[in-house]
mmCIF file of C-alpha atoms in Angstrom:
data_model
loop_
_atom_site.group_PDB
_atom_site.id
_atom_site.type_symbol
_atom_site.label_atom_id
_atom_site.label_comp_id
_atom_site.label_asym_id
_atom_site.label_seq_id
_atom_site.Cartn_x
_atom_site.Cartn_y
_atom_site.Cartn_z
ATOM 1 C CA MET L 325 53.254 22.305 12.945
ATOM 2 C CA GLN L 326 56.928 21.573 13.618
ATOM 3 C CA THR L 327 56.349 17.860 13.108
ATOM 4 C CA SER L 328 54.623 18.519 9.787
ATOM 5 C CA LEU L 329 57.396 20.821 8.575
ATOM 6 C CA LEU L 330 60.215 18.504 9.556
ATOM 7 C CA GLY L 331 58.406 15.580 7.968
ATOM 8 C CA VAL L 332 58.797 17.291 4.588
ATOM 9 C CA VAL L 333 61.907 19.480 4.949
ATOM 10 C CA PRO L 334 64.960 17.905 6.666
ATOM 11 C CA TRP L 335 65.956 19.798 9.802
ATOM 12 C CA ARG L 336 69.465 20.569 8.533
ATOM 13 C CA GLU L 337 67.927 22.355 5.565
ATOM 14 C CA ALA L 338 65.108 23.898 7.596
ATOM 15 C CA GLN L 339 67.445 25.542 10.114
ATOM 16 C CA ASN L 340 69.130 27.542 7.336
ATOM 17 C CA SER L 341 65.937 28.510 5.481
ATOM 18 C CA ASP L 342 64.463 32.011 5.750
ATOM 19 C CA PHE L 343 61.291 30.898 3.947
ATOM 20 C CA ILE L 344 60.433 27.599 5.601
ATOM 21 C CA ALA L 345 56.691 27.781 4.889
ATOM 22 C CA SER L 346 57.283 28.478 1.193
ATOM 23 C CA LEU L 347 59.771 25.647 0.989
ATOM 24 C CA PHE L 348 57.270 23.325 2.682
ATOM 25 C CA VAL L 349 54.460 24.172 0.234
ATOM 26 C CA GLU L 350 56.771 23.956 -2.771
ATOM 27 C CA ARG L 351 57.964 20.470 -1.767
ATOM 28 C CA LEU L 352 54.414 19.224 -1.326
ATOM 29 C CA TYR L 353 52.510 20.896 -4.170
ATOM 30 C CA GLY L 354 55.037 22.476 -6.517
ATOM 31 C CA GLN L 355 55.487 26.054 -7.667
ATOM 32 C CA PRO L 356 51.932 27.270 -8.585
ATOM 33 C CA PRO L 357 50.340 27.054 -5.091
ATOM 34 C CA LEU L 358 53.083 29.301 -3.691
ATOM 35 C CA ALA L 359 51.178 32.353 -4.928
ATOM 36 C CA SER L 360 48.376 31.720 -2.414
ATOM 37 C CA LEU L 361 50.681 31.183 0.584
ATOM 38 C CA PRO L 362 51.197 34.861 1.578
ATOM 39 C CA GLY L 363 47.442 35.403 1.479
ATOM 40 C CA MET L 364 46.812 32.380 3.717
ATOM 41 C CA ILE L 365 49.463 33.502 6.210
ATOM 42 C CA LEU L 366 48.019 37.027 6.305
ATOM 43 C CA TRP L 367 44.493 35.630 6.761
ATOM 44 C CA ILE L 368 45.629 33.553 9.752
ATOM 45 C CA ALA L 369 47.532 36.519 11.232
ATOM 46 C CA VAL L 370 44.490 38.805 10.910
ATOM 47 C CA ALA L 371 42.192 36.171 12.434
ATOM 48 C CA SER L 372 44.587 35.696 15.347
ATOM 49 C CA ALA L 373 44.942 39.449 15.910
ATOM 50 C CA PHE L 374 41.150 39.857 15.737
ATOM 51 C CA SER L 375 40.496 37.268 18.449
ATOM 52 C CA VAL L 376 43.249 38.689 20.667
ATOM 53 C CA LEU L 377 41.927 42.233 20.213
ATOM 54 C CA LEU L 378 38.440 41.250 21.307
ATOM 55 C CA GLY L 379 39.822 39.759 24.509
ATOM 56 C CA ALA L 380 42.491 42.387 25.161
ATOM 57 C CA SER L 381 40.029 45.262 24.773
ATOM 58 C CA ARG L 382 38.424 44.115 28.021
ATOM 59 C CA VAL L 383 41.609 44.898 29.971
ATOM 60 C CA PRO L 384 41.363 48.717 29.696
ATOM 61 C CA TYR L 385 37.612 48.300 30.287
ATOM 62 C CA SER L 386 38.224 46.527 33.607
ATOM 63 C CA ALA L 387 41.027 48.935 34.517
ATOM 64 C CA ALA L 388 38.696 51.881 33.886
ATOM 65 C CA GLN L 389 36.034 50.318 36.106
ATOM 66 C CA ASP L 390 38.653 50.131 38.861
ATOM 67 C CA GLY L 391 39.382 53.838 38.402
ATOM 68 C CA ASN L 392 42.780 53.495 36.738
ATOM 69 C CA PHE L 393 41.883 55.847 33.864
ATOM 70 C CA SER L 394 40.618 58.674 36.034
ATOM 71 C CA ARG L 395 39.920 61.345 33.422
ATOM 72 C CA TYR L 396 39.088 59.024 30.556
ATOM 73 C CA SER L 397 37.166 56.306 32.397
ATOM 74 C CA ALA L 398 33.867 57.155 30.740
ATOM 75 C CA ARG L 399 35.378 56.629 27.281
ATOM 76 C CA PHE L 400 36.643 53.149 28.144
ATOM 77 C CA ILE L 401 33.596 51.849 30.026
ATOM 78 C CA HIS L 402 30.657 50.389 28.124
ATOM 79 C CA GLU L 403 27.949 47.938 29.115
ATOM 80 C CA THR L 404 29.064 45.202 26.708
ATOM 81 C CA PHE L 405 32.418 46.226 25.262
ATOM 82 C CA SER L 406 34.422 49.388 24.726
ATOM 83 C CA HIS L 407 34.680 50.454 21.090
ATOM 84 C CA VAL L 408 37.234 53.110 22.099
ATOM 85 C CA SER L 409 39.472 50.507 23.720
ATOM 86 C CA LEU L 410 39.049 48.213 20.713
ATOM 87 C CA LEU L 411 39.945 50.957 18.217
ATOM 88 C CA VAL L 412 42.969 52.130 20.224
ATOM 89 C CA LEU L 413 44.362 48.607 20.498
ATOM 90 C CA ALA L 414 43.653 47.902 16.818
ATOM 91 C CA GLY L 415 45.518 51.074 15.852
ATOM 92 C CA LEU L 416 48.497 50.094 17.992
ATOM 93 C CA ALA L 417 48.477 46.578 16.533
ATOM 94 C CA PHE L 418 48.495 48.025 13.000
ATOM 95 C CA LEU L 419 51.320 50.416 13.866
ATOM 96 C CA PHE L 420 53.464 47.651 15.362
ATOM 97 C CA SER L 421 52.717 45.273 12.483
ATOM 98 C CA ILE L 422 54.190 47.665 9.918
ATOM 99 C CA SER L 423 57.070 48.992 12.044
ATOM 100 C CA LEU L 424 58.511 45.946 13.838
ATOM 101 C CA LYS L 425 60.740 43.318 12.301
ATOM 102 C CA LEU L 426 59.764 39.689 12.886
ATOM 103 C CA LYS L 427 62.631 39.110 15.324
ATOM 104 C CA GLN L 428 61.581 42.117 17.407
ATOM 105 C CA ALA L 429 57.955 41.020 17.371
ATOM 106 C CA ILE L 430 58.819 37.496 18.528
ATOM 107 C CA ALA L 431 61.049 38.809 21.333
ATOM 108 C CA GLY L 432 58.309 41.197 22.463
ATOM 109 C CA PHE L 433 55.750 38.412 22.287
ATOM 110 C CA LEU L 434 57.918 36.167 24.472
ATOM 111 C CA HIS L 435 58.352 38.941 27.030
ATOM 112 C CA ALA L 436 54.591 39.493 27.132
ATOM 113 C CA LEU L 437 54.010 35.777 27.579
ATOM 114 C CA LEU L 438 56.546 35.686 30.395
ATOM 115 C CA VAL L 439 54.763 38.437 32.281
ATOM 116 C CA GLN L 440 51.348 36.952 31.561
ATOM 117 C CA PHE L 441 51.920 33.246 32.210
ATOM 118 C CA ILE L 442 54.393 33.500 35.079
ATOM 119 C CA GLY L 443 52.210 36.208 36.585
ATOM 120 C CA GLN L 444 49.144 33.987 36.249
ATOM 121 C CA ALA L 445 50.935 31.084 37.910
ATOM 122 C CA VAL L 446 52.006 33.288 40.824
ATOM 123 C CA GLY L 447 48.496 34.754 40.987
ATOM 124 C CA VAL L 448 46.891 31.315 41.238
ATOM 125 C CA MET L 449 49.222 30.360 44.064
ATOM 126 C CA LEU L 450 48.548 33.613 45.953
ATOM 127 C CA LEU L 451 44.802 33.261 45.427
ATOM 128 C CA ARG L 452 44.840 29.719 46.750
ATOM 129 C CA LYS L 453 46.850 30.811 49.788
ATOM 130 C CA ARG L 454 44.436 33.627 50.613
ATOM 131 C CA ARG L 455 41.182 31.802 49.867
ATOM 132 C CA GLU L 456 41.383 28.199 50.947
ATOM 133 C CA ARG L 457 37.620 27.739 50.574
ATOM 134 C CA GLY L 458 35.113 28.738 47.947
ATOM 135 C CA LEU L 459 37.313 28.514 44.856
ATOM 136 C CA PRO L 460 35.326 27.266 41.835
ATOM 137 C CA PHE L 461 38.279 25.364 40.349
ATOM 138 C CA LYS L 462 41.024 22.937 41.305
ATOM 139 C CA MET L 463 44.438 22.360 39.780
ATOM 140 C CA TRP L 464 45.504 18.732 39.466
ATOM 141 C CA LEU L 465 48.786 17.928 41.238
ATOM 142 C CA TYR L 466 48.961 21.455 42.683
ATOM 143 C CA PRO L 467 51.472 23.226 42.810
ATOM 144 C CA VAL L 468 53.519 21.138 40.330
ATOM 145 C CA PRO L 469 51.884 22.529 37.115
ATOM 146 C CA ALA L 470 52.281 26.136 38.291
ATOM 147 C CA VAL L 471 55.923 25.657 39.245
ATOM 148 C CA LEU L 472 56.715 23.836 35.977
ATOM 149 C CA THR L 473 55.013 26.648 34.044
ATOM 150 C CA MET L 474 57.132 29.287 35.763
ATOM 151 C CA MET L 475 60.336 27.311 35.208
ATOM 152 C CA GLY L 476 59.556 26.630 31.533
ATOM 153 C CA TRP L 477 58.703 30.216 30.655
ATOM 154 C CA ALA L 478 61.650 31.567 32.633
ATOM 155 C CA TRP L 479 64.001 29.223 30.745
ATOM 156 C CA LEU L 480 62.511 30.283 27.400
ATOM 157 C CA PHE L 481 62.789 33.927 28.387
ATOM 158 C CA TRP L 482 66.436 33.470 29.341
ATOM 159 C CA GLN L 483 67.172 31.832 25.975
ATOM 160 C CA THR L 484 65.844 34.808 23.995
ATOM 161 C CA GLY L 485 68.934 36.795 24.949
ATOM 162 C CA ALA L 486 67.097 39.969 25.960
ATOM 163 C CA THR L 487 66.770 39.088 29.613
ATOM 164 C CA ARG L 488 68.021 42.384 31.042
ATOM 165 C CA ASN L 489 65.536 44.467 29.044
ATOM 166 C CA GLY L 490 62.704 42.154 29.975
ATOM 167 C CA LEU L 491 63.579 42.204 33.659
ATOM 168 C CA ALA L 492 63.791 45.998 33.529
ATOM 169 C CA GLU L 493 60.287 46.104 31.995
ATOM 170 C CA ILE L 494 58.955 43.830 34.734
ATOM 171 C CA ALA L 495 60.632 45.941 37.425
ATOM 172 C CA LEU L 496 59.148 49.161 35.980
ATOM 173 C CA GLY L 497 55.718 47.550 35.807
ATOM 174 C CA ALA L 498 55.968 46.373 39.417
ATOM 175 C CA LEU L 499 57.083 49.847 40.497
ATOM 176 C CA ALA L 500 54.150 51.468 38.673
ATOM 177 C CA TYR L 501 51.773 49.013 40.333
ATOM 178 C CA LEU L 502 53.196 49.696 43.802
ATOM 179 C CA ILE L 503 52.910 53.475 43.332
ATOM 180 C CA ARG L 504 49.302 53.119 42.199
ATOM 181 C CA ALA L 505 48.504 50.628 44.984
ATOM 182 C CA ARG L 506 49.850 53.051 47.569
ATOM 183 C CA GLU L 507 47.686 55.867 46.197
ATOM 184 C CA MET L 508 44.585 53.643 46.152
ATOM 185 C CA ARG L 509 45.479 51.934 49.466
ATOM 186 C CA GLN L 510 45.307 48.510 47.871
ATOM 187 C CA TRP L 511 47.446 45.416 48.508
ATOM 188 C CA PRO L 512 50.155 45.448 49.846
ATOM 189 C CA PHE L 513 49.486 48.870 51.388
ATOM 190 C CA GLY L 514 45.841 48.315 52.248
ATOM 191 C CA SER L 515 43.358 45.601 52.948
ATOM 192 C CA SER L 516 44.149 42.446 51.000
ATOM 193 C CA GLN L 517 40.571 41.281 51.526
ATOM 194 C CA SER L 518 39.147 44.133 49.435
ATOM 195 C CA THR L 519 41.572 43.362 46.626
ATOM 196 C CA VAL L 520 40.656 39.662 46.621
ATOM 197 C CA ASN L 521 36.915 40.400 46.641
ATOM 198 C CA SER L 522 37.220 42.821 43.747
#
Protein backbone atom coordinates (compact mmCIF):
# COMPACT_ATOMS: atom_id res chain seq x y z
CA MET A 1 0.00 0.00 0.00
CA GLN A 2 2.79 2.43 0.89
CA THR A 3 4.56 1.70 -2.39
CA SER A 4 1.36 2.35 -4.34
CA LEU A 5 0.68 5.62 -2.52
CA LEU A 6 4.20 6.96 -2.90
CA GLY A 7 4.21 5.99 -6.56
CA VAL A 8 1.43 8.52 -7.14
CA VAL A 9 1.88 11.13 -4.39
CA PRO A 10 5.47 12.34 -3.70
CA TRP A 11 6.55 11.60 -0.14
CA ARG A 12 7.21 15.26 0.69
CA GLU A 13 3.59 16.03 -0.14
CA ALA A 14 2.26 12.83 1.42
CA GLN A 15 3.87 13.48 4.81
CA ASN A 16 1.93 16.75 5.17
CA SER A 17 -1.42 15.42 3.90
CA ASP A 18 -4.28 14.62 6.29
CA PHE A 19 -6.26 12.96 3.49
CA ILE A 20 -3.69 10.81 1.72
CA ALA A 21 -6.19 8.26 0.38
CA SER A 22 -8.39 10.99 -1.10
CA LEU A 23 -5.39 12.67 -2.66
CA PHE A 24 -4.29 9.33 -4.13
CA VAL A 25 -7.69 8.64 -5.73
CA GLU A 26 -8.02 12.20 -7.00
CA ARG A 27 -4.61 12.04 -8.71
CA LEU A 28 -5.45 8.75 -10.40
CA TYR A 29 -9.11 9.14 -11.35
CA GLY A 30 -10.10 12.76 -10.82
CA GLN A 31 -12.78 14.34 -8.66
CA PRO A 32 -15.95 12.21 -9.29
CA PRO A 33 -14.70 8.88 -7.85
CA LEU A 34 -13.88 10.60 -4.55
CA ALA A 35 -17.53 10.26 -3.51
CA SER A 36 -17.20 6.46 -3.30
CA LEU A 37 -13.95 6.48 -1.29
CA PRO A 38 -15.46 6.87 2.23
CA GLY A 39 -17.84 4.01 1.51
CA MET A 40 -15.00 1.75 0.36
CA ILE A 41 -12.91 2.59 3.43
CA LEU A 42 -15.86 1.92 5.75
CA TRP A 43 -16.58 -1.38 3.96
CA ILE A 44 -12.98 -2.53 4.47
CA ALA A 45 -13.03 -1.41 8.13
CA VAL A 46 -16.27 -3.31 8.80
CA ALA A 47 -14.96 -6.43 7.05
CA SER A 48 -11.75 -6.29 9.09
CA ALA A 49 -13.63 -5.76 12.36
CA PHE A 50 -16.00 -8.63 11.49
CA SER A 51 -13.17 -11.12 10.95
CA VAL A 52 -11.37 -9.99 14.11
CA LEU A 53 -14.58 -10.24 16.15
CA LEU A 54 -15.19 -13.82 15.06
CA GLY A 55 -11.71 -14.80 16.21
CA ALA A 56 -11.60 -12.64 19.34
CA SER A 57 -14.95 -13.95 20.59
CA ARG A 58 -13.24 -17.30 21.17
CA VAL A 59 -10.96 -15.76 23.82
CA PRO A 60 -13.67 -15.22 26.48
CA TYR A 61 -15.06 -18.62 25.45
CA SER A 62 -11.75 -20.33 26.23
CA ALA A 63 -11.28 -18.26 29.39
CA ALA A 64 -14.74 -19.30 30.58
CA GLN A 65 -13.91 -22.96 29.95
CA ASP A 66 -10.86 -22.50 32.17
CA GLY A 67 -13.08 -21.08 34.92
CA ASN A 68 -12.00 -17.45 34.64
CA PHE A 69 -15.59 -16.14 34.48
CA SER A 70 -16.83 -17.98 37.53
CA ARG A 71 -20.37 -16.61 37.82
CA TYR A 72 -20.94 -15.97 34.14
CA SER A 73 -19.20 -18.99 32.62
CA ALA A 74 -22.42 -20.53 31.35
CA ARG A 75 -23.23 -17.39 29.35
CA PHE A 76 -19.86 -17.41 27.58
CA ILE A 77 -19.59 -21.14 26.84
CA HIS A 78 -21.29 -22.61 23.78
CA GLU A 79 -20.61 -25.72 21.74
CA THR A 80 -19.63 -23.85 18.57
CA PHE A 81 -19.32 -20.17 19.44
CA SER A 82 -20.57 -17.78 22.09
CA HIS A 83 -23.15 -15.29 20.83
CA VAL A 84 -22.92 -13.43 24.16
CA SER A 85 -19.17 -12.98 23.78
CA LEU A 86 -19.62 -11.92 20.15
CA LEU A 87 -22.30 -9.34 21.01
CA VAL A 88 -20.31 -7.91 23.94
CA LEU A 89 -17.18 -7.49 21.83
CA ALA A 90 -19.18 -6.03 18.93
CA GLY A 91 -20.75 -3.49 21.29
CA LEU A 92 -17.35 -2.50 22.65
CA ALA A 93 -15.94 -2.21 19.13
CA PHE A 94 -18.84 0.08 18.15
CA LEU A 95 -18.37 2.20 21.27
CA PHE A 96 -14.64 2.62 20.67
CA SER A 97 -15.14 3.34 16.96
CA ILE A 98 -17.32 6.37 17.68
CA SER A 99 -15.45 7.64 20.75
CA LEU A 100 -11.74 7.28 19.91
CA LYS A 101 -9.75 9.56 17.65
CA LEU A 102 -7.64 7.89 14.97
CA LYS A 103 -4.38 8.67 16.78
CA GLN A 104 -5.68 7.08 19.99
CA ALA A 105 -6.92 4.04 18.10
CA ILE A 106 -3.57 3.52 16.36
CA ALA A 107 -1.65 3.87 19.64
CA GLY A 108 -3.98 1.39 21.34
CA PHE A 109 -3.67 -0.98 18.40
CA LEU A 110 0.14 -0.86 18.60
CA HIS A 111 0.04 -1.58 22.33
CA ALA A 112 -2.25 -4.56 21.74
CA LEU A 113 0.06 -5.85 19.03
CA LEU A 114 3.04 -5.47 21.34
CA VAL A 115 1.41 -7.57 24.02
CA GLN A 116 0.14 -10.11 21.50
CA PHE A 117 3.16 -10.60 19.24
CA ILE A 118 5.92 -10.25 21.83
CA GLY A 119 3.89 -12.46 24.14
CA GLN A 120 3.49 -15.05 21.40
CA ALA A 121 7.22 -15.03 20.68
CA VAL A 122 8.02 -15.53 24.37
CA GLY A 123 5.32 -18.20 24.58
CA VAL A 124 6.80 -20.16 21.67
CA MET A 125 10.23 -20.08 23.27
CA LEU A 126 8.87 -21.22 26.66
CA LEU A 127 6.81 -23.96 25.02
CA ARG A 128 9.82 -25.24 23.12
CA LYS A 129 11.90 -25.24 26.31
CA ARG A 130 9.30 -27.22 28.24
CA ARG A 131 8.31 -29.66 25.50
CA GLU A 132 11.32 -30.68 23.47
CA ARG A 133 9.41 -33.54 21.83
CA GLY A 134 5.97 -33.86 20.33
CA LEU A 135 5.54 -30.34 18.96
CA PRO A 136 3.58 -30.37 15.68
CA PHE A 137 5.52 -27.43 14.20
CA LYS A 138 9.06 -26.16 13.70
CA MET A 139 10.37 -22.64 13.34
CA TRP A 140 13.07 -22.15 10.71
CA LEU A 141 16.31 -20.68 12.08
CA TYR A 142 14.97 -20.84 15.65
CA PRO A 143 15.25 -18.64 17.77
CA VAL A 144 16.27 -15.88 15.31
CA PRO A 145 12.71 -15.11 14.01
CA ALA A 146 11.29 -14.92 17.55
CA VAL A 147 14.06 -12.64 18.78
CA LEU A 148 13.80 -10.39 15.70
CA THR A 149 10.02 -10.19 16.21
CA MET A 150 10.44 -9.10 19.82
CA MET A 151 13.08 -6.51 18.91
CA GLY A 152 11.03 -5.11 16.01
CA TRP A 153 7.81 -4.73 17.96
CA ALA A 154 9.62 -3.32 20.98
CA TRP A 155 11.29 -0.70 18.77
CA LEU A 156 7.95 0.21 17.18
CA PHE A 157 6.34 0.42 20.59
CA TRP A 158 9.10 2.71 21.84
CA GLN A 159 8.63 5.00 18.83
CA THR A 160 4.93 5.55 19.54
CA GLY A 161 5.84 7.77 22.48
CA ALA A 162 3.42 6.19 24.96
CA THR A 163 5.85 3.67 26.35
CA ARG A 164 5.23 4.35 30.04
CA ASN A 165 1.46 3.84 29.74
CA GLY A 166 1.96 0.68 27.73
CA LEU A 167 4.46 -0.75 30.19
CA ALA A 168 2.09 0.07 33.04
CA GLU A 169 -0.70 -1.82 31.22
CA ILE A 170 1.58 -4.83 30.74
CA ALA A 171 2.64 -4.73 34.40
CA LEU A 172 -1.01 -4.58 35.56
CA GLY A 173 -1.90 -7.47 33.27
CA ALA A 174 1.01 -9.55 34.57
CA LEU A 175 0.00 -8.76 38.15
CA ALA A 176 -3.61 -9.79 37.47
CA TYR A 177 -2.37 -13.03 35.92
CA LEU A 178 -0.10 -13.81 38.88
CA ILE A 179 -2.92 -13.19 41.38
CA ARG A 180 -5.24 -15.47 39.42
CA ALA A 181 -2.52 -18.10 38.95
CA ARG A 182 -1.89 -18.16 42.69
CA GLU A 183 -5.60 -18.66 43.40
CA MET A 184 -5.85 -21.46 40.81
CA ARG A 185 -2.43 -22.93 41.72
CA GLN A 186 -1.24 -22.66 38.14
CA TRP A 187 2.22 -21.79 36.78
CA PRO A 188 4.38 -20.40 38.36
CA PHE A 189 2.72 -21.31 41.67
CA GLY A 190 1.62 -24.81 40.72
CA SER A 191 2.43 -27.61 38.37
CA SER A 192 3.76 -26.33 35.06
CA GLN A 193 2.90 -29.67 33.48
CA SER A 194 -0.84 -29.16 34.00
CA THR A 195 -0.65 -25.71 32.45
CA VAL A 196 1.22 -27.00 29.39
CA ASN A 197 -1.22 -29.89 28.90
CA SER A 198 -4.23 -27.59 29.11
